[in-house]
Coordinates of C-alpha atoms and ligand atoms in Angstrom, one line a residue:
Chain T
M1 CA 4.9 13.5 -6.8
D2 CA 6.6 17.2 -7.5
T3 CA 3.4 19.3 -6.5
K4 CA 2.4 23.0 -5.5
T5 CA 1.3 23.7 -2.3
I6 CA -2.5 25.2 -2.6
I7 CA -3.1 25.3 1.2
D8 CA -0.5 25.9 3.9
V9 CA -1.5 25.5 7.2
E10 CA 0.9 26.6 10.2
K11 CA 0.4 25.9 13.9
L12 CA -3.0 26.0 13.5
N13 CA -4.7 25.6 17.2
L14 CA -8.6 25.5 17.4
W15 CA -10.7 25.8 21.0
Y16 CA -14.4 25.4 21.2
G17 CA -14.5 27.2 24.3
D18 CA -12.3 25.2 27.0
H19 CA -11.9 22.0 24.0
H20 CA -8.7 22.3 22.4
A21 CA -9.9 20.3 19.5
L22 CA -7.0 20.9 17.2
K23 CA -3.3 21.1 18.2
D24 CA -0.5 22.9 16.3
I25 CA -1.5 21.7 13.1
S26 CA 0.8 22.2 10.4
M27 CA 0.9 20.8 7.1
K28 CA 0.9 21.7 3.4
I29 CA -1.8 20.6 1.3
P30 CA -0.6 20.0 -2.3
A31 CA -3.0 21.4 -5.2
N32 CA -4.5 19.3 -8.0
R33 CA -4.7 16.1 -6.0
I34 CA -6.8 14.2 -3.2
T35 CA -5.9 14.6 0.0
A36 CA -7.7 12.6 2.6
L37 CA -8.2 13.2 6.2
I38 CA -9.1 10.3 8.2
G39 CA -8.9 9.2 12.1
P40 CA -11.4 7.9 14.5
S41 CA -14.3 9.6 15.4
G42 CA -14.3 13.3 17.5
C43 CA -10.6 13.4 16.5
G44 CA -11.3 16.9 14.7
K45 CA -11.4 16.0 11.0
S46 CA -14.9 17.9 10.3
T47 CA -13.3 20.9 12.2
F48 CA -10.2 20.9 10.5
L49 CA -12.3 20.7 7.0
R50 CA -14.2 23.9 8.3
T51 CA -11.2 25.9 9.2
I52 CA -10.0 25.7 5.7
N53 CA -13.1 27.8 4.2
R54 CA -13.6 29.6 7.9
M55 CA -17.2 27.5 8.2
N56 CA -16.0 27.4 12.1
D57 CA -16.2 31.3 12.3
L58 CA -20.0 30.6 12.5
V59 CA -19.5 28.6 15.8
E60 CA -19.9 30.4 18.6
G61 CA -17.0 30.5 21.2
V62 CA -14.6 29.4 18.9
K63 CA -11.0 30.6 19.1
I64 CA -8.2 29.9 16.4
T65 CA -4.4 30.7 16.4
G66 CA -2.2 30.3 13.7
S67 CA -2.6 30.4 9.9
I68 CA -4.1 29.3 6.7
R69 CA -2.5 30.4 3.7
Y70 CA -4.4 29.8 0.5
K71 CA -2.6 30.6 -2.2
G72 CA 0.1 32.2 -0.1
E73 CA -2.7 34.5 1.6
D74 CA -3.7 34.2 5.4
I75 CA -7.1 33.6 5.0
Y76 CA -7.9 34.6 8.8
A77 CA -5.9 38.1 8.1
P78 CA -8.2 40.8 8.9
N79 CA -9.0 42.2 5.9
V80 CA -10.0 38.8 4.3
D81 CA -13.5 39.0 2.4
V82 CA -14.5 35.3 4.1
N83 CA -17.3 35.1 1.5
N84 CA -14.7 35.1 -1.4
V85 CA -13.1 32.6 0.6
R86 CA -16.0 30.2 0.5
K87 CA -16.1 31.1 -3.2
N88 CA -12.9 29.7 -3.7
I89 CA -13.2 26.8 -1.3
G90 CA -16.3 25.0 -1.6
M91 CA -17.6 22.5 0.7
V92 CA -19.7 19.5 0.2
F93 CA -21.4 17.7 3.0
Q94 CA -22.5 14.3 4.2
K95 CA -25.9 14.4 3.5
A96 CA -27.1 15.9 0.0
N97 CA -28.5 19.2 1.3
L98 CA -30.0 20.7 -2.2
F99 CA -32.9 23.3 -2.0
P100 CA -36.4 22.2 -2.8
M101 CA -36.1 23.6 -6.1
S102 CA -35.3 22.8 -9.9
I103 CA -31.7 21.4 -10.7
F104 CA -31.1 24.3 -12.9
D105 CA -32.3 26.8 -9.9
N106 CA -30.1 24.9 -7.4
I107 CA -27.0 24.8 -9.8
A108 CA -27.3 28.7 -10.6
Y109 CA -28.1 29.7 -7.1
G110 CA -24.4 30.2 -5.9
P111 CA -23.5 32.1 -9.5
R112 CA -26.7 34.0 -8.8
T113 CA -25.7 35.0 -4.9
H114 CA -22.4 36.3 -6.7
G115 CA -24.3 38.7 -9.3
I116 CA -24.7 36.6 -12.5
T117 CA -27.9 37.5 -14.0
N118 CA -27.3 36.4 -17.8
K119 CA -29.6 33.7 -19.0
A120 CA -27.0 32.5 -21.5
K121 CA -23.6 32.7 -19.1
L122 CA -26.0 30.7 -16.9
N123 CA -27.1 28.0 -19.1
E124 CA -23.3 27.6 -19.7
I125 CA -22.4 27.4 -16.3
V126 CA -25.2 25.0 -15.0
E127 CA -24.2 22.6 -17.9
R128 CA -20.4 23.1 -17.6
S129 CA -21.0 22.2 -13.8
L130 CA -23.0 19.2 -14.3
K131 CA -20.7 18.0 -17.0
D132 CA -17.6 18.4 -14.6
A133 CA -19.7 16.6 -11.6
A134 CA -20.4 13.7 -14.4
I135 CA -24.2 14.0 -13.8
W136 CA -24.9 16.3 -17.5
D137 CA -26.2 12.5 -19.1
E138 CA -28.4 11.7 -16.5
V139 CA -30.3 15.2 -15.7
K140 CA -29.8 17.2 -19.0
D141 CA -33.5 16.9 -19.9
R142 CA -34.7 16.9 -16.6
L143 CA -33.2 20.6 -15.3
K144 CA -36.5 21.9 -14.3
D145 CA -37.6 19.1 -12.2
N146 CA -37.3 19.3 -8.4
A147 CA -34.0 18.4 -7.5
L148 CA -35.3 16.4 -4.3
G149 CA -37.0 13.8 -6.9
F150 CA -33.4 12.2 -7.7
S151 CA -31.7 9.2 -5.8
G152 CA -29.2 9.9 -3.3
G153 CA -26.2 9.2 -5.1
Q154 CA -27.5 11.8 -8.1
Q155 CA -28.2 14.5 -5.0
Q156 CA -24.9 13.7 -3.9
R157 CA -23.4 15.0 -7.7
L158 CA -25.7 17.7 -7.9
C159 CA -24.3 19.2 -4.6
I160 CA -21.1 18.9 -6.2
A161 CA -22.1 20.3 -9.6
R162 CA -23.9 23.4 -7.3
T163 CA -20.2 23.7 -5.3
L164 CA -18.4 23.7 -8.6
A165 CA -20.8 26.3 -10.0
V166 CA -19.0 29.3 -8.5
Q167 CA -15.7 27.9 -10.1
P168 CA -13.6 27.2 -6.3
D169 CA -10.1 26.3 -6.7
I170 CA -10.9 23.8 -3.8
V171 CA -13.7 21.1 -2.9
L172 CA -14.1 20.0 0.5
M173 CA -16.0 17.0 1.2
D174 CA -16.8 15.5 4.6
E175 CA -17.9 12.3 4.5
S176 CA -19.9 12.8 1.2
T177 CA -20.0 9.0 -0.1
S178 CA -21.1 7.7 3.8
A179 CA -24.6 7.6 2.6
L180 CA -24.3 6.0 -0.6
D181 CA -24.7 2.2 -2.1
P182 CA -20.7 1.1 -3.7
I183 CA -22.1 2.2 -7.0
S184 CA -22.6 5.7 -6.5
T185 CA -19.7 5.5 -4.4
G186 CA -17.8 4.6 -7.3
K187 CA -19.3 7.3 -9.4
I188 CA -18.1 9.8 -7.0
E189 CA -14.5 8.3 -6.4
D190 CA -13.9 8.7 -10.2
L191 CA -15.2 11.8 -10.3
C192 CA -13.1 13.4 -7.9
T193 CA -9.9 11.6 -9.5
R194 CA -11.0 13.6 -13.0
L195 CA -12.0 17.0 -10.5
K196 CA -8.3 16.3 -9.5
E197 CA -7.5 18.4 -13.0
K198 CA -9.1 21.1 -12.6
Y199 CA -9.7 21.4 -8.8
T200 CA -7.9 20.4 -5.4
V201 CA -10.0 17.9 -3.6
I202 CA -9.7 17.3 0.6
M203 CA -12.2 14.7 1.8
V204 CA -12.8 13.1 5.4
T205 CA -13.6 9.8 5.0
H206 CA -14.1 6.8 7.5
N207 CA -14.2 4.2 4.6
M208 CA -10.2 3.3 4.8
Q209 CA -10.5 1.4 1.2
Q210 CA -12.0 4.5 0.0
A211 CA -8.9 6.5 1.2
V212 CA -6.7 3.9 -0.2
R213 CA -8.6 4.1 -3.7
I214 CA -8.3 7.3 -4.1
S215 CA -5.8 9.4 -1.9
D216 CA -2.6 10.9 -3.5
Y217 CA -2.1 12.1 0.2
C218 CA -3.4 11.4 3.5
A219 CA -3.4 12.8 7.2
F220 CA -3.9 10.8 9.8
F221 CA -5.5 13.0 12.9
L222 CA -6.0 11.7 16.5
L223 CA -6.9 13.7 19.5
G224 CA -7.0 17.1 17.5
D225 CA -3.2 16.1 16.8
L226 CA -1.9 15.5 13.1
V227 CA -0.1 12.3 13.8
E228 CA 1.2 11.6 10.6
F229 CA 0.5 13.2 7.0
G230 CA 2.4 11.8 4.0
T231 CA 1.3 9.9 0.5
G232 CA -1.8 7.7 0.5
E233 CA 0.8 4.6 -0.6
Q234 CA 3.2 5.5 2.1
I235 CA 0.5 6.0 4.5
F236 CA -1.2 2.8 3.4
S237 CA 1.8 0.5 3.0
N238 CA 4.4 1.9 5.3
P239 CA 3.1 4.1 8.0
Q240 CA 6.3 5.6 10.1
N241 CA 4.2 6.4 13.0
P242 CA 3.1 2.9 15.3
K243 CA -0.5 4.9 16.4
T244 CA -0.9 5.3 12.3
E245 CA 0.0 1.7 11.7
A246 CA -2.3 0.7 14.2
Y247 CA -5.4 3.1 13.4
V248 CA -5.1 1.8 9.5
T249 CA -4.9 -1.5 10.5
G250 CA -7.6 -1.8 12.8
R251 CA -5.6 -3.0 15.6
F252 CA -6.9 0.4 17.6
G253 CA -7.6 0.9 21.7
Chain P
M1 CA -12.9 -9.3 13.0
R2 CA -9.3 -8.1 13.7
E3 CA -9.1 -10.8 15.9
A4 CA -9.7 -13.6 12.9
F5 CA -7.7 -11.6 10.9
D6 CA -5.0 -11.9 13.1
R7 CA -5.2 -15.6 13.4
E8 CA -5.3 -16.1 9.9
L9 CA -2.0 -14.4 9.4
E10 CA -0.8 -16.5 12.4
Q11 CA -1.4 -19.1 10.2
L12 CA 0.4 -17.8 7.1
K13 CA 3.3 -17.0 9.0
N14 CA 3.2 -21.0 10.3
E15 CA 2.4 -21.8 6.9
V16 CA 5.3 -20.1 4.9
A17 CA 7.7 -21.8 8.3
T18 CA 6.4 -25.3 7.3
M19 CA 7.6 -24.8 3.9
G20 CA 10.5 -23.3 5.0
M21 CA 11.2 -26.5 7.1
Y22 CA 10.4 -28.6 3.6
C23 CA 13.1 -26.8 1.8
E24 CA 16.0 -27.3 4.4
R25 CA 15.0 -30.9 4.7
A26 CA 15.3 -30.8 0.7
I27 CA 18.7 -29.3 0.9
D28 CA 19.7 -31.8 3.5
L29 CA 18.8 -34.8 1.6
V30 CA 20.5 -33.7 -1.3
S31 CA 23.3 -32.9 0.0
E32 CA 23.9 -36.0 2.2
S33 CA 22.7 -38.1 -1.1
L34 CA 25.6 -36.3 -2.8
L35 CA 28.4 -36.3 0.2
E36 CA 27.7 -39.9 1.2
A37 CA 26.8 -41.4 -1.7
N38 CA 23.3 -42.4 -0.4
M39 CA 21.0 -42.9 -3.1
A40 CA 17.9 -43.7 -0.9
K41 CA 18.1 -39.9 0.3
A42 CA 17.9 -39.4 -3.2
Q43 CA 14.9 -41.0 -3.6
D44 CA 13.1 -39.5 -1.3
M45 CA 13.3 -36.0 -3.2
P46 CA 10.7 -36.5 -5.7
E47 CA 8.0 -36.6 -2.8
L48 CA 9.3 -33.8 -1.0
S49 CA 9.3 -31.5 -4.2
L50 CA 6.0 -32.6 -4.8
E51 CA 4.7 -31.4 -1.4
I52 CA 6.6 -28.2 -1.7
T53 CA 4.8 -27.5 -4.6
H54 CA 1.6 -28.2 -2.6
K55 CA 2.7 -25.9 0.1
E56 CA 3.4 -23.3 -2.4
R57 CA -0.3 -23.7 -3.9
E58 CA -1.9 -23.7 -0.3
I59 CA 0.1 -20.3 0.8
E60 CA -0.8 -18.4 -2.3
S61 CA -4.6 -19.3 -1.7
I62 CA -4.1 -18.5 1.7
C63 CA -2.6 -14.8 0.8
L64 CA -5.1 -14.3 -2.3
R65 CA -8.0 -14.8 0.2
L66 CA -6.8 -12.6 2.5
L67 CA -5.9 -9.9 0.0
L68 CA -9.5 -10.3 -1.3
K69 CA -11.5 -10.4 2.6
Q70 CA -9.1 -8.3 4.6
Q71 CA -7.7 -5.7 2.2
P72 CA -4.6 -5.7 4.1
V73 CA -3.1 -2.6 4.7
A74 CA 0.6 -1.3 6.0
S75 CA 2.2 -4.3 8.0
D76 CA -0.3 -6.6 7.2
L77 CA -0.4 -5.7 3.6
R78 CA 3.8 -6.1 3.7
L79 CA 3.5 -9.8 5.5
V80 CA 1.0 -11.0 3.1
S81 CA 2.8 -9.7 -0.3
A82 CA 6.2 -10.6 1.3
S83 CA 4.7 -14.5 1.7
L84 CA 3.4 -14.1 -1.8
K85 CA 6.5 -13.7 -3.2
M86 CA 8.8 -15.4 -1.0
V87 CA 7.0 -19.0 -1.9
T88 CA 8.0 -18.3 -5.4
D89 CA 11.3 -18.8 -4.4
L90 CA 11.1 -21.5 -1.9
E91 CA 9.4 -23.2 -4.6
R92 CA 12.4 -23.2 -6.6
I93 CA 14.7 -24.0 -3.9
G94 CA 12.5 -27.7 -3.7
D95 CA 12.7 -27.5 -7.6
Q96 CA 16.3 -26.9 -7.8
S97 CA 17.1 -29.8 -5.1
E98 CA 14.9 -32.0 -7.1
D99 CA 17.0 -31.4 -10.2
V100 CA 20.2 -32.2 -8.3
A101 CA 18.5 -35.6 -7.2
E102 CA 17.8 -36.4 -10.5
I103 CA 21.5 -35.9 -11.2
I104 CA 22.3 -38.0 -8.6
R105 CA 20.0 -40.6 -9.9
V106 CA 20.6 -40.8 -13.2
D107 CA 23.8 -40.4 -13.2
K108 CA 24.3 -42.0 -10.0
F109 CA 26.3 -39.0 -9.5
F110 CA 28.3 -38.6 -5.9
Y111 CA 31.3 -36.5 -4.7
T112 CA 32.7 -38.0 -1.8
G113 CA 36.5 -36.5 -2.8
Q114 CA 37.7 -33.8 -0.3
D115 CA 39.6 -31.3 -2.5
I116 CA 36.8 -29.4 -4.0
P117 CA 34.3 -27.7 -1.3
L118 CA 31.3 -29.0 -2.3
R119 CA 30.7 -29.5 1.1
R120 CA 31.1 -26.2 2.9
M121 CA 29.1 -25.0 -0.1
A122 CA 26.3 -26.8 0.7
E123 CA 26.5 -25.9 4.6
A124 CA 26.6 -22.2 3.9
V125 CA 23.7 -22.7 1.2
R126 CA 21.9 -24.7 4.0
K127 CA 22.7 -22.0 6.8
M128 CA 21.4 -19.4 4.2
V129 CA 17.9 -20.7 3.9
S130 CA 17.4 -21.6 7.4
E131 CA 18.6 -18.3 8.8
S132 CA 16.6 -15.7 6.1
L133 CA 13.4 -18.1 7.2
D134 CA 14.2 -17.1 10.8
A135 CA 15.1 -13.5 9.9
F136 CA 11.0 -13.6 8.3
A137 CA 9.4 -15.4 11.1
K138 CA 11.3 -13.5 14.0
R139 CA 11.5 -9.6 12.0
D140 CA 15.2 -9.9 11.9
I141 CA 16.4 -7.1 9.9
Q142 CA 19.8 -8.0 11.0
L143 CA 19.6 -11.6 10.2
A144 CA 18.2 -11.2 7.0
Q145 CA 21.0 -8.2 6.0
S146 CA 23.7 -11.1 7.3
V147 CA 22.1 -13.6 4.8
I148 CA 22.1 -11.4 2.2
K149 CA 25.6 -10.5 2.4
Y150 CA 26.4 -14.3 3.0
D151 CA 25.5 -15.0 -0.4
D152 CA 29.2 -13.5 -1.3
I153 CA 30.6 -16.1 0.7
V154 CA 28.7 -19.0 -1.6
D155 CA 29.6 -17.0 -5.0
N156 CA 33.6 -17.3 -3.6
Y157 CA 33.0 -20.5 -3.3
F158 CA 31.7 -21.4 -6.7
E159 CA 34.6 -19.1 -8.2
D160 CA 36.9 -21.7 -5.8
V161 CA 34.7 -24.7 -7.6
K162 CA 35.1 -23.5 -11.4
R163 CA 39.0 -22.6 -10.8
L164 CA 39.8 -26.3 -9.1
I165 CA 37.8 -27.9 -11.9
V166 CA 39.4 -25.9 -14.7
E167 CA 42.9 -26.6 -12.7
K168 CA 41.6 -30.8 -12.8
I169 CA 40.5 -30.3 -16.3
K170 CA 44.0 -29.0 -17.6
A171 CA 46.1 -31.6 -15.4
Q172 CA 43.6 -34.4 -17.2
D173 CA 43.1 -35.8 -13.7
C174 CA 40.0 -36.7 -14.0
D175 CA 36.7 -37.9 -16.2
G176 CA 35.4 -34.6 -17.9
E177 CA 31.8 -35.7 -18.0
Y178 CA 32.3 -35.9 -14.5
L179 CA 33.9 -32.6 -13.6
L180 CA 31.1 -31.1 -15.7
T181 CA 28.3 -32.5 -13.9
L182 CA 30.2 -31.3 -10.7
L183 CA 30.1 -27.7 -11.6
M184 CA 26.6 -27.9 -12.5
V185 CA 25.9 -29.1 -9.0
C186 CA 27.9 -26.6 -7.7
K187 CA 25.9 -24.2 -9.9
Y188 CA 22.5 -25.3 -8.5
F189 CA 23.8 -24.6 -5.1
E190 CA 24.7 -21.2 -5.9
R191 CA 21.3 -20.7 -7.0
I192 CA 19.4 -22.1 -4.4
A193 CA 21.6 -19.5 -2.3
D194 CA 20.5 -16.7 -4.6
H195 CA 16.7 -18.2 -3.9
A196 CA 17.8 -17.7 0.1
S197 CA 18.9 -13.9 -0.3
N198 CA 15.7 -13.3 -2.0
V199 CA 13.8 -14.5 1.1
A200 CA 16.0 -12.8 3.1
R201 CA 15.1 -9.4 1.0
W202 CA 11.3 -10.4 1.4
A203 CA 11.9 -10.7 5.2
E204 CA 13.4 -7.4 5.6
F205 CA 10.8 -5.6 3.4
A206 CA 8.0 -7.2 5.6
V207 CA 9.6 -5.5 8.2
T208 CA 11.3 -2.0 6.8
G209 CA 8.4 -1.6 3.6
V210 CA 11.9 -1.0 1.6
R211 CA 12.7 -3.1 -1.1
E212 CA 16.2 -3.3 -2.6
G213 CA 17.4 -0.7 -4.5
E214 CA 14.9 1.9 -3.9
Ligands
ATP1 N1 -20.0 23.1 17.6 C1 -18.8 22.2 18.4 N2 -19.2 23.0 19.6 C2 -18.4 22.2 20.5 N3 -17.6 21.5 20.5 C3 -17.4 20.6 19.1 C4 -18.3 21.3 17.8 N4 -18.0 20.8 17.2 C5 -16.9 20.0 17.7 N5 -16.8 19.8 18.6 C6 -15.6 18.9 19.5 O1 -14.9 18.8 18.8 C7 -14.1 17.7 18.3 C8 -13.5 17.3 17.1 O2 -15.1 17.1 16.2 P1 -14.8 16.7 14.8 O3 -16.4 17.2 14.5 O4 -13.9 17.7 14.2 O5 -14.5 15.6 14.9 P2 -14.7 14.6 13.3 O6 -13.1 13.8 13.5 O7 -15.2 15.1 12.6 O8 -15.8 13.2 14.1 P3 -16.7 12.1 13.1 O9 -15.8 11.6 12.3 O10 -17.3 11.6 14.4 O11 -17.1 13.1 12.2 C9 -15.2 16.8 19.3 O12 -14.5 16.4 20.5 C10 -16.5 17.5 19.0 O13 -17.3 17.1 20.0
MG2 MG1 -16.8 14.5 11.2

């Protein structure tokens, strides 16, 4: 696969106090592809995902060394505007976390905080985001309804739409389908596959078959180490590291 | 879950080994029948060929069930897919052995002469089949590769056979129809060797994940 790197991680280390949670991670994440992060619980997947849009800054006692370059610029450089990083690199969480307000206001929330007030412009953004998140047809007549009145699967796609509303480059997803039924999961997987045209998707998943189905690239983490990084096809058909082999085949431990 | 899966994979390997043994038996029956002018052995072939076809179906079912239920990945996926491919070659070996046996039965065709290297060819083919299966069972890449190489030796035998037969035709040394049948029989052995080397390729793939030409 011929690809451009959008996130270039170099010798990244992260400590929560004394706990060394990420150890010398280096990898190049390709643009316009889906990269899956897999590994057993506690191996550092969420921690790693959060370093990509500086969400760990909010955690007390965190120390980070090394660099993460987004389109060549180190996002941890001193003069960087963190809000701008988070605008370009959005996050969708495991559980839908919509605000108790209308769909419209949820989706318009981000653009408004970035200073967009023009009604027509907001209408356009809301429609485009909902369309990109493949939920426009389901909600277009109910934009004034409370977002919390929708199903879990719909809420998760609304969360994706809200993330897309600020026109990020990268969408981070942390187990974003783990609470959903197979049909809603399938819709989000289809959505991710479509999102690739415009966005880069980096997702944490515990669902191995999901990683097999949709990942273009896959990274296997173990105890804070990046054990193996390769195309999804390679990781799931011919992993090079015996630890990866043991993990993906369920022979672990 | 993993334990049950491991048991099923073990069973799959055993079934492939059994099918392999049937194929070795098929080659033995046909070669002995041919070279020792033993009609009874050729008559045992249809039943064995049927057994081989049944085994193929059985192994296919096991593989399809494993693919559905276990959604195997990595070495498990390669083992299942290699098995699925290999049985097609093994089934062809059974089929082609039966084709030779049919020639023996219908034409009462035997070869007890010395000048055509049919015995050596049959032995080489037998060796390739059994070693390719060994390579699969023991995950032995080197053995698999040596089988693939050995195919050249069988090809050379076949070239020798062709040349000798042409000489005999020129010398009008023998009945033409007999010589053509002999050539055909040798061609079957050469084809069986090709299937054996395919089996060896799949055995190699199961271990390395690399297919030839990649
Ligand atoms: N805020 C925090 N403060 C201290 N330690 C933390 C914090 N967050 C995570 N950790 C520790 O860092 C390690 C990695 O945690 P992380 O949440 O990144 O794992 P994970 O791979 O996402 O696991 P899971 O699959 O269970 O979500 C764990 O040992 C965890 O206990
Ligand atoms: Mg996590």
